[in-house]
CSV table of C-alpha atoms in Angstrom, one decimal:
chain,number,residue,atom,x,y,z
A,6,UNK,CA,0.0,0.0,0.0
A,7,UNK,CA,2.6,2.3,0.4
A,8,UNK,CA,4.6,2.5,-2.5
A,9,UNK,CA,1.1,2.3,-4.4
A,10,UNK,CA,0.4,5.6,-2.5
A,11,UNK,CA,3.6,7.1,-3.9
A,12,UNK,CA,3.3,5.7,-7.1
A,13,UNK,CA,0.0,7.6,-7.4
A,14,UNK,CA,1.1,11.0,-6.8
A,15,UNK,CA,2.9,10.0,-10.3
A,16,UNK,CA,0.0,9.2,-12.6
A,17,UNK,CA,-1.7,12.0,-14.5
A,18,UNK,CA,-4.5,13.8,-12.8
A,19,UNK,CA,-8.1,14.3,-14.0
A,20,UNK,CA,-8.8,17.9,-14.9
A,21,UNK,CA,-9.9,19.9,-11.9
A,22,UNK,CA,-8.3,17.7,-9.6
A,23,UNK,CA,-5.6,19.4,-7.4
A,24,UNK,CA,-1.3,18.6,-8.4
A,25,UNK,CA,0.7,16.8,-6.1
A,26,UNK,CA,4.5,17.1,-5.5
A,27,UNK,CA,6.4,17.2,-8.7
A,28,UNK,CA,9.5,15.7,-9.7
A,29,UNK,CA,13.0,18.1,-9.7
A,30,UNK,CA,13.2,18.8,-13.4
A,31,UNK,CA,15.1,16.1,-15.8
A,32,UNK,CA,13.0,13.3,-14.7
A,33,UNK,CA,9.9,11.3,-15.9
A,34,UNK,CA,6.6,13.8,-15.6
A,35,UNK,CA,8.6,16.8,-14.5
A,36,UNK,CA,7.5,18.8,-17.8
A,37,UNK,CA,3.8,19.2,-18.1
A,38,UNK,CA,3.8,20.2,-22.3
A,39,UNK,CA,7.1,18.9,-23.7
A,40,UNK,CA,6.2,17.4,-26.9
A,41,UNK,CA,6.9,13.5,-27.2
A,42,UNK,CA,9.1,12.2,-24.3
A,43,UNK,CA,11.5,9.0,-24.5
A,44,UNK,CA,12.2,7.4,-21.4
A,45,UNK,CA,14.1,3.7,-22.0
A,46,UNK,CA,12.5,2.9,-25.3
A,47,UNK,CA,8.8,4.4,-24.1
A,48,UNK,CA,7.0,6.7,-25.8
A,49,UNK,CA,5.0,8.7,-24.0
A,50,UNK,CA,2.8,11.1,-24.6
A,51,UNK,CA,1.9,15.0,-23.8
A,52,UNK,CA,0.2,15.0,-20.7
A,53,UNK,CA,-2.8,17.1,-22.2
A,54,UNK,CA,-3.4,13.2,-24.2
A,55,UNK,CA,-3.1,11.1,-20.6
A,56,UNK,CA,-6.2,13.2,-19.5
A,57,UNK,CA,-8.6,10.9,-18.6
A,58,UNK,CA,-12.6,11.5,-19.5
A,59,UNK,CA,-14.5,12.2,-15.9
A,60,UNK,CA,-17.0,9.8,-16.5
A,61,UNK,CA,-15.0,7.1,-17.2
A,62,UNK,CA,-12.9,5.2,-14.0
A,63,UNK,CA,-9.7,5.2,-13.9
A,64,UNK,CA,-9.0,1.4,-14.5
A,65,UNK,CA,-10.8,2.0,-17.3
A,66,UNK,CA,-8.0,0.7,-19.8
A,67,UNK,CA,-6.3,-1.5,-18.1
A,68,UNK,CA,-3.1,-2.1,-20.1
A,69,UNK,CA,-2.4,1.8,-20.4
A,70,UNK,CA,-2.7,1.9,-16.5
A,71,UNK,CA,0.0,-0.7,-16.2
A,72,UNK,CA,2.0,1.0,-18.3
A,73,UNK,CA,1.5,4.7,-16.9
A,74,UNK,CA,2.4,2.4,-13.5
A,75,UNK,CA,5.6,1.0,-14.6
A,76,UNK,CA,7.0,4.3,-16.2
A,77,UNK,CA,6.0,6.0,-12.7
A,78,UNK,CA,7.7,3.1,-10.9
A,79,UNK,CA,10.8,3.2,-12.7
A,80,UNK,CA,11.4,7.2,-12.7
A,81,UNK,CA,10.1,7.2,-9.0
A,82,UNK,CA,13.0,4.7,-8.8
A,83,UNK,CA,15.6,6.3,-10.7
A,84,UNK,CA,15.4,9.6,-9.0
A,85,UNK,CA,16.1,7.9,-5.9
A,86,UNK,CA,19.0,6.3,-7.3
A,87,UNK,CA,20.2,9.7,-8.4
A,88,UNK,CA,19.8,11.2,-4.8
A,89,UNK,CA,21.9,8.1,-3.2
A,90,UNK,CA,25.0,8.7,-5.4
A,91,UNK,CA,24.8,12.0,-5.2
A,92,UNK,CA,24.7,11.8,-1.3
A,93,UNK,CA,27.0,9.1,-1.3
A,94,UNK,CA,29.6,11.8,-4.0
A,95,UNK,CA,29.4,14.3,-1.7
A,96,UNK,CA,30.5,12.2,1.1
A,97,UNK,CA,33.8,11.0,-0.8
A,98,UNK,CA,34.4,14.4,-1.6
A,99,UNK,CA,34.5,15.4,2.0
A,100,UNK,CA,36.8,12.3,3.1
A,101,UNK,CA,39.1,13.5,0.5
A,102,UNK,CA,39.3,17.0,1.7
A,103,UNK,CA,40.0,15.6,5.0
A,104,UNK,CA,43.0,13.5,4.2
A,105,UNK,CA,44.3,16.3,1.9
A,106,UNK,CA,44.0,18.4,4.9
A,107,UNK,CA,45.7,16.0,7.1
A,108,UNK,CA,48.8,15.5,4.7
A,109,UNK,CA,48.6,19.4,4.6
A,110,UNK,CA,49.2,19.7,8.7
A,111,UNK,CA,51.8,16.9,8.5
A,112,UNK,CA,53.9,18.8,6.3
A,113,UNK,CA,53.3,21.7,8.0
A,114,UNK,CA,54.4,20.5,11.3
A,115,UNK,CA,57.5,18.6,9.6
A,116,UNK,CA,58.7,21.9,8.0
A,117,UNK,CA,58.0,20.6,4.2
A,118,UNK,CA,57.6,24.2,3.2
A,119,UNK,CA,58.0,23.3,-0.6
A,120,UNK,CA,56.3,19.9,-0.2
A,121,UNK,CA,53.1,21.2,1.0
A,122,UNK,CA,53.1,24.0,-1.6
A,123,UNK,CA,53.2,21.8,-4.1
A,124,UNK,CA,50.4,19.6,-2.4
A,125,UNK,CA,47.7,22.6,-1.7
A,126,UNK,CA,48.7,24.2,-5.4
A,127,UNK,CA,47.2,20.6,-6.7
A,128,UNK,CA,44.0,22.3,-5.2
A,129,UNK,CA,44.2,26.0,-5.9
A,130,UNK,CA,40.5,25.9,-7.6
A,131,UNK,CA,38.8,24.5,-4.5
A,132,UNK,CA,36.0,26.0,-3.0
A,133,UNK,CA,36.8,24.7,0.5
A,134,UNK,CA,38.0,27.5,3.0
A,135,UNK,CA,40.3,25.0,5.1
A,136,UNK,CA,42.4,24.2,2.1
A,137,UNK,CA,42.3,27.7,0.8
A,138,UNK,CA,43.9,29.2,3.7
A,139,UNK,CA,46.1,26.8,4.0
A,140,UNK,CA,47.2,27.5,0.2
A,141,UNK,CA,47.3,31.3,1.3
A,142,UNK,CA,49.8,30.2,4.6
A,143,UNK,CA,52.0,28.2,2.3
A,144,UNK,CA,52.4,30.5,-0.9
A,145,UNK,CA,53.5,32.9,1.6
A,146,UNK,CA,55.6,30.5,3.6
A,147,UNK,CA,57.6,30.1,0.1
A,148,UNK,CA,57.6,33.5,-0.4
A,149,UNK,CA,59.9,33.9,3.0
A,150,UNK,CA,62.5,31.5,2.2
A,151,UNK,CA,65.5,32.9,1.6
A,152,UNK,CA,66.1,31.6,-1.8
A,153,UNK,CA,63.3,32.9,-3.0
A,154,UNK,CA,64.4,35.6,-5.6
A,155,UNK,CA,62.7,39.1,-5.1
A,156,UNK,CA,60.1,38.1,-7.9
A,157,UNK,CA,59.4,35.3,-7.0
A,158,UNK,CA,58.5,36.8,-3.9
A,159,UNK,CA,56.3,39.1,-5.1
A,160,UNK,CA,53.9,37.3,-6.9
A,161,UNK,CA,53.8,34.5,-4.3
A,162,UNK,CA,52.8,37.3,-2.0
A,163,UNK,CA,49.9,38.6,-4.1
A,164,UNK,CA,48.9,35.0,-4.6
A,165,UNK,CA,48.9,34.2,-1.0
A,166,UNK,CA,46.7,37.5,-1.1
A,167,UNK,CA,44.2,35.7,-3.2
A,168,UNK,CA,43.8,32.6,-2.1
A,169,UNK,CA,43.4,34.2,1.9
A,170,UNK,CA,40.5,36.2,0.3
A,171,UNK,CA,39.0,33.4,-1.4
A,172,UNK,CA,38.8,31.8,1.7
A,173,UNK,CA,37.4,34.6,3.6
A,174,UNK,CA,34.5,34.5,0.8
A,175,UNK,CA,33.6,31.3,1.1
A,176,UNK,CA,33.3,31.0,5.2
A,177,UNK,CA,33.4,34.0,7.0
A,178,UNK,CA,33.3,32.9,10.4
A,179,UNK,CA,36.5,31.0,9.8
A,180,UNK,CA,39.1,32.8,12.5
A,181,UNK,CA,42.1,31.7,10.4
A,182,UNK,CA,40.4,33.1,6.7
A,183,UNK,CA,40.2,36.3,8.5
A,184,UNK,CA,44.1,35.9,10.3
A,185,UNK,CA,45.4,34.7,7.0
A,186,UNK,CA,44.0,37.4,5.0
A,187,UNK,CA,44.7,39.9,7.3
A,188,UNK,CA,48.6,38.9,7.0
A,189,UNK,CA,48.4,38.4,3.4
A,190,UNK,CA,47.3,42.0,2.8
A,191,UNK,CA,50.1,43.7,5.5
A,192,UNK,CA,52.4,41.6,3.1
A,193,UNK,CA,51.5,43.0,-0.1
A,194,UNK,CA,51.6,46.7,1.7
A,195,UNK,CA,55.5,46.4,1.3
A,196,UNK,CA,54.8,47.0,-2.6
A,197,UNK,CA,52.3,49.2,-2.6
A,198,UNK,CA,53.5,52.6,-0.9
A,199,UNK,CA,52.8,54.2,2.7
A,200,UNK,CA,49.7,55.6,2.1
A,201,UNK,CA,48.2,51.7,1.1
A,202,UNK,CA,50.0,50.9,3.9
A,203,UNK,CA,48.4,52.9,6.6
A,204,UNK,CA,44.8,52.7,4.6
A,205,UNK,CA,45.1,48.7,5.1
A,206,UNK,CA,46.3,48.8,8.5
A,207,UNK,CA,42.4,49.6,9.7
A,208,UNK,CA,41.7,46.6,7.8
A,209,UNK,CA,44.4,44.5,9.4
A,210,UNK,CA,43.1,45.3,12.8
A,211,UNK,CA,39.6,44.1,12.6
A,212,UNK,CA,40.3,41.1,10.9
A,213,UNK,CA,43.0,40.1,13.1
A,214,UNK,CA,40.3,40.9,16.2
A,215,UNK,CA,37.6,39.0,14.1
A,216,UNK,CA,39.7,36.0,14.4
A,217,UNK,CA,40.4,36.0,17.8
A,218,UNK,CA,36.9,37.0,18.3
A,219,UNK,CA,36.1,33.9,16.8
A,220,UNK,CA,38.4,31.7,18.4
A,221,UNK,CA,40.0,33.4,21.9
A,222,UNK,CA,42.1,30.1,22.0
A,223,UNK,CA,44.5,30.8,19.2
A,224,UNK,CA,47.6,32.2,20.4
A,225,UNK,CA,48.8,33.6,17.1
A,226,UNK,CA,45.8,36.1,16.6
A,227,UNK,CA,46.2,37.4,19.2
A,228,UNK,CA,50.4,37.7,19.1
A,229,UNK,CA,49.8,39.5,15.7
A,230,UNK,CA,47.7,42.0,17.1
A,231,UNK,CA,50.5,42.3,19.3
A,232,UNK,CA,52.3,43.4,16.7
A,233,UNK,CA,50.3,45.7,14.9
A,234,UNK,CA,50.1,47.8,18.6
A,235,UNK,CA,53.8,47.7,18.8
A,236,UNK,CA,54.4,48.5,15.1
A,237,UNK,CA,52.2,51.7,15.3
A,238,UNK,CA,53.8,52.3,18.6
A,239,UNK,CA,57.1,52.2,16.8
A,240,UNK,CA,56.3,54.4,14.0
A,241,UNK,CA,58.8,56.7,13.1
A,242,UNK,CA,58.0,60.5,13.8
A,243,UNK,CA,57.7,61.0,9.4
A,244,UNK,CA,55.7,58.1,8.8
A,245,UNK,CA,53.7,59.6,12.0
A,246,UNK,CA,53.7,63.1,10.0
A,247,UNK,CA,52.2,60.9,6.5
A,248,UNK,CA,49.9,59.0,7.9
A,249,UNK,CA,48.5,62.6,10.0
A,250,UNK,CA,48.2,64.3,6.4
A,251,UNK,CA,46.6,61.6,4.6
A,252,UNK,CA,44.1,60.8,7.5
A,253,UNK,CA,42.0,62.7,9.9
A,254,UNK,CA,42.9,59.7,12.5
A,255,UNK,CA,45.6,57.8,11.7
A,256,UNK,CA,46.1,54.6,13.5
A,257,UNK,CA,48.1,54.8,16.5
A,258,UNK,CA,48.7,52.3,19.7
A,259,UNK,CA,51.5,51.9,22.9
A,260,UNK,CA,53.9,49.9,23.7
A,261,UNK,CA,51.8,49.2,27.1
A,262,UNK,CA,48.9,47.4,24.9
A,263,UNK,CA,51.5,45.6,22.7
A,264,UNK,CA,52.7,44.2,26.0
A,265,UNK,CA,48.9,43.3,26.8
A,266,UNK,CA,48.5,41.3,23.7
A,267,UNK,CA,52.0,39.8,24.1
A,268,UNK,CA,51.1,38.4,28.1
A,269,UNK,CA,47.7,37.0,26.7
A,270,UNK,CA,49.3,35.2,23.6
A,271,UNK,CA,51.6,33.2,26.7
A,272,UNK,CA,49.1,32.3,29.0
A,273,UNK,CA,46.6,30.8,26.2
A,274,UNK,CA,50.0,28.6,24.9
A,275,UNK,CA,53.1,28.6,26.6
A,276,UNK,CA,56.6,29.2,24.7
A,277,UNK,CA,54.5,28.5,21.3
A,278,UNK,CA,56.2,30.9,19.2
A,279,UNK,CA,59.9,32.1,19.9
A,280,UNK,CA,59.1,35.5,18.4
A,281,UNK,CA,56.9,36.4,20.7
A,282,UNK,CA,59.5,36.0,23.4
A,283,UNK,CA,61.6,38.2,21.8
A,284,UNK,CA,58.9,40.7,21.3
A,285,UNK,CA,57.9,40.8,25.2
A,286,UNK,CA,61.6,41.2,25.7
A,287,UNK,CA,61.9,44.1,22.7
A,288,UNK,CA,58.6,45.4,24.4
A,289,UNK,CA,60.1,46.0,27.9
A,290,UNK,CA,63.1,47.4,26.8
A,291,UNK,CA,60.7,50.1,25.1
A,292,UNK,CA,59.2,50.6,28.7
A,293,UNK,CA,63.0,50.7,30.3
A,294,UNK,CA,62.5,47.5,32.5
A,295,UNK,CA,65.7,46.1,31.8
A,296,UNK,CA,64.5,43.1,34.5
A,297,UNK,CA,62.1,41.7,32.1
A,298,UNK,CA,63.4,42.5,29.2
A,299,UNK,CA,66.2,40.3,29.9
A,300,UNK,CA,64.0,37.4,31.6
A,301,UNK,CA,62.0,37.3,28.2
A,302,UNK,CA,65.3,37.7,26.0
A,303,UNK,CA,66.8,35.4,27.8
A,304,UNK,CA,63.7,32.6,27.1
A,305,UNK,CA,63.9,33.5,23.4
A,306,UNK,CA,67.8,32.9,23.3
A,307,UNK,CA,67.1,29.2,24.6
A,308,UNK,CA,64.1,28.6,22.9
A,309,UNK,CA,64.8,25.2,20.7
A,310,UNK,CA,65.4,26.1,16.9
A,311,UNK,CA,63.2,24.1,14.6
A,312,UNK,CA,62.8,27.0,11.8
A,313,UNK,CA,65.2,29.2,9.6
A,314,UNK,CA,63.4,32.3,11.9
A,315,UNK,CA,63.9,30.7,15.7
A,316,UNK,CA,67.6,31.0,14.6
A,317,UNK,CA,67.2,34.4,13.7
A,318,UNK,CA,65.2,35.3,16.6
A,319,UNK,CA,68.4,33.6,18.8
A,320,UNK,CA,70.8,35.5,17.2
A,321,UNK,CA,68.9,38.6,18.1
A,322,UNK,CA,67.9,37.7,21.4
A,323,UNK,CA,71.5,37.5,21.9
A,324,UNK,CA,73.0,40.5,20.4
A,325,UNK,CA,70.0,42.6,22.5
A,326,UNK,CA,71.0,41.0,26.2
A,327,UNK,CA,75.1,41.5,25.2
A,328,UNK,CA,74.0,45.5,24.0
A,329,UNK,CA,72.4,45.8,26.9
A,330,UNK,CA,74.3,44.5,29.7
A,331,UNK,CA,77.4,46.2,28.0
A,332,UNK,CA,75.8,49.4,28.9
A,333,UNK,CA,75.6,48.5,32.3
């Protein structure tokens, strides 16, 4: 009885009578006036010629009704075949993001900078965010090496640009779409002059406190903003003078809120990013506490080397705490 229920909803109405559900377009009886329809060596006709008379009974022809039965059978049947392998497609395609994704991390947390650019870049048309900001973090990872010639660099940097606001555009309350693009577009802000500079650098800011809006948790959100307080702390008095002629208020910060960002990044993940040893160190020297400058400087002299940048960040950290102790 039940799939003679459904089955009806399929067979042509009598005129006046009220339409069912109809089939998504494509399939059997989807098309009410569509000339002569083929459907597996069936011919069937117009629906305006399955009308039946009123004051004849349905079962009135008996072989046309087993016929108009079958066809609605096997299209009823069809289109859920369709809508299994399309359910059954979509999951595969989401099992394969997921163990791109997971190849992607692996080489991200072995230091395969080239190997996982070359992975993601298999990828670049995807419309998933995860993998696109990924793409935008390694294109721009490349771009830092050091044998990466200068224009190399630069289109690496604009593509890393790209993919970050791709990513943004497909999921906006992804905290690392909006952290990677906000990166992505300080980076380009090296080639396009001081005034796009200080124009992007509102732009920076709320995306980098979108993301750790989103997620409070990540450390390196919140280190970056960090940065962009100390950076406009740091401004140099004719940069200061620009930014005060080409804006009524030109973005400014302290040292003291640098040092607020820096303290938070720590306590959400301990020692997770040398540079941001070096920058609580660098930060207290700005503030003359020569204490915990050299506590901090200290902690980001020790601090294990895995990357081309801890090593620079040592060296530094060094140089600082044998300046200052000189002076002393």
């Amino acid at each position: 009885m039940a799939l003679a229920a459904r089955l009806w909803r399929f067979l042509p109405l009598r005129r006046g009578a009220a339409p069912g559900p109809r089939l998504p377009a494509g399939t059997s009886g989807s098309r009410g006036h569509c000339g002569r329809c083929r459907f597996r060596g069936f011919e069937v006709p117009p629906r305006s010629w399955l009308q039946l008379p009123t004051s004849y009974p349905v079962m009135g022809n008996p072989g046309t009704f087993k016929r108009g039965l079958l066809l609605s059978a096997l299209s009823y049947w069809g289109f859920e075949t369709y809508q299994v392998i399309s359910q059954a497609a979509v999951v595969h395609a989401a099992a394969k993001v997921e163990e791109i994704l997971e190849q992607a991390d692996y080489l991200y947390e072995s230091g395969e900078t080239e190997k996982l650019y070359q992975l993601l870049t298999q990828y670049k048309e995807s419309e998933d965010a995860e993998l696109l900001w990924r793409l935008a973090r390694a294109s721009r990872d490349v771009a830092q090496l050091s044998r990466t010639s200068e224009e190399e660099k630069k289109l690496l940097v604009y593509e890393a640009l790209e993919y970050a606001k791709r990513a943004l555009q497909k999921n906006e309350s992804h905290f690392a779409a909006h952290k990677w693009y906000a990166i992505c577009l300080s980076d380009v802000g090296d080639y396009e002059g001081i005034k796009a500079k200080i124009a992007n650098a509102y732009i920076i800011k709320e995306h980098f406190e979108k993301a750790i809006e989103l997620n409070p948790k990540d450390a390196t959100s919140i280190h970056l903003m960090g940065i962009w307080c100390y950076t406009f702390a740091e401004m140099p008095w004719y940069q200061r003078r620009i930014a005060e002629m080409l804006f009524a208020t030109p973005p400014s910060s302290t040292y003291e809120k640098a040092l607020g960002y820096f303290h938070r990044a720590e306590q959400v993940d301990p020692n997770f990013y040398s540079k941001n040893l070096l920058l609580l160190g660098k930060t207290y020297l700005k503030l003359h506490n020569k204490k915990l400058a050299a506590f901090w400087l200290m902690k980001a002299k020790d601090y294990p080397a895995h990357t081309e940048e801890d090593k620079q960040i040592q060296t530094e950290a060094a140089q600082l705490l044998t300046s200052f102790s000189e002076k002393n």
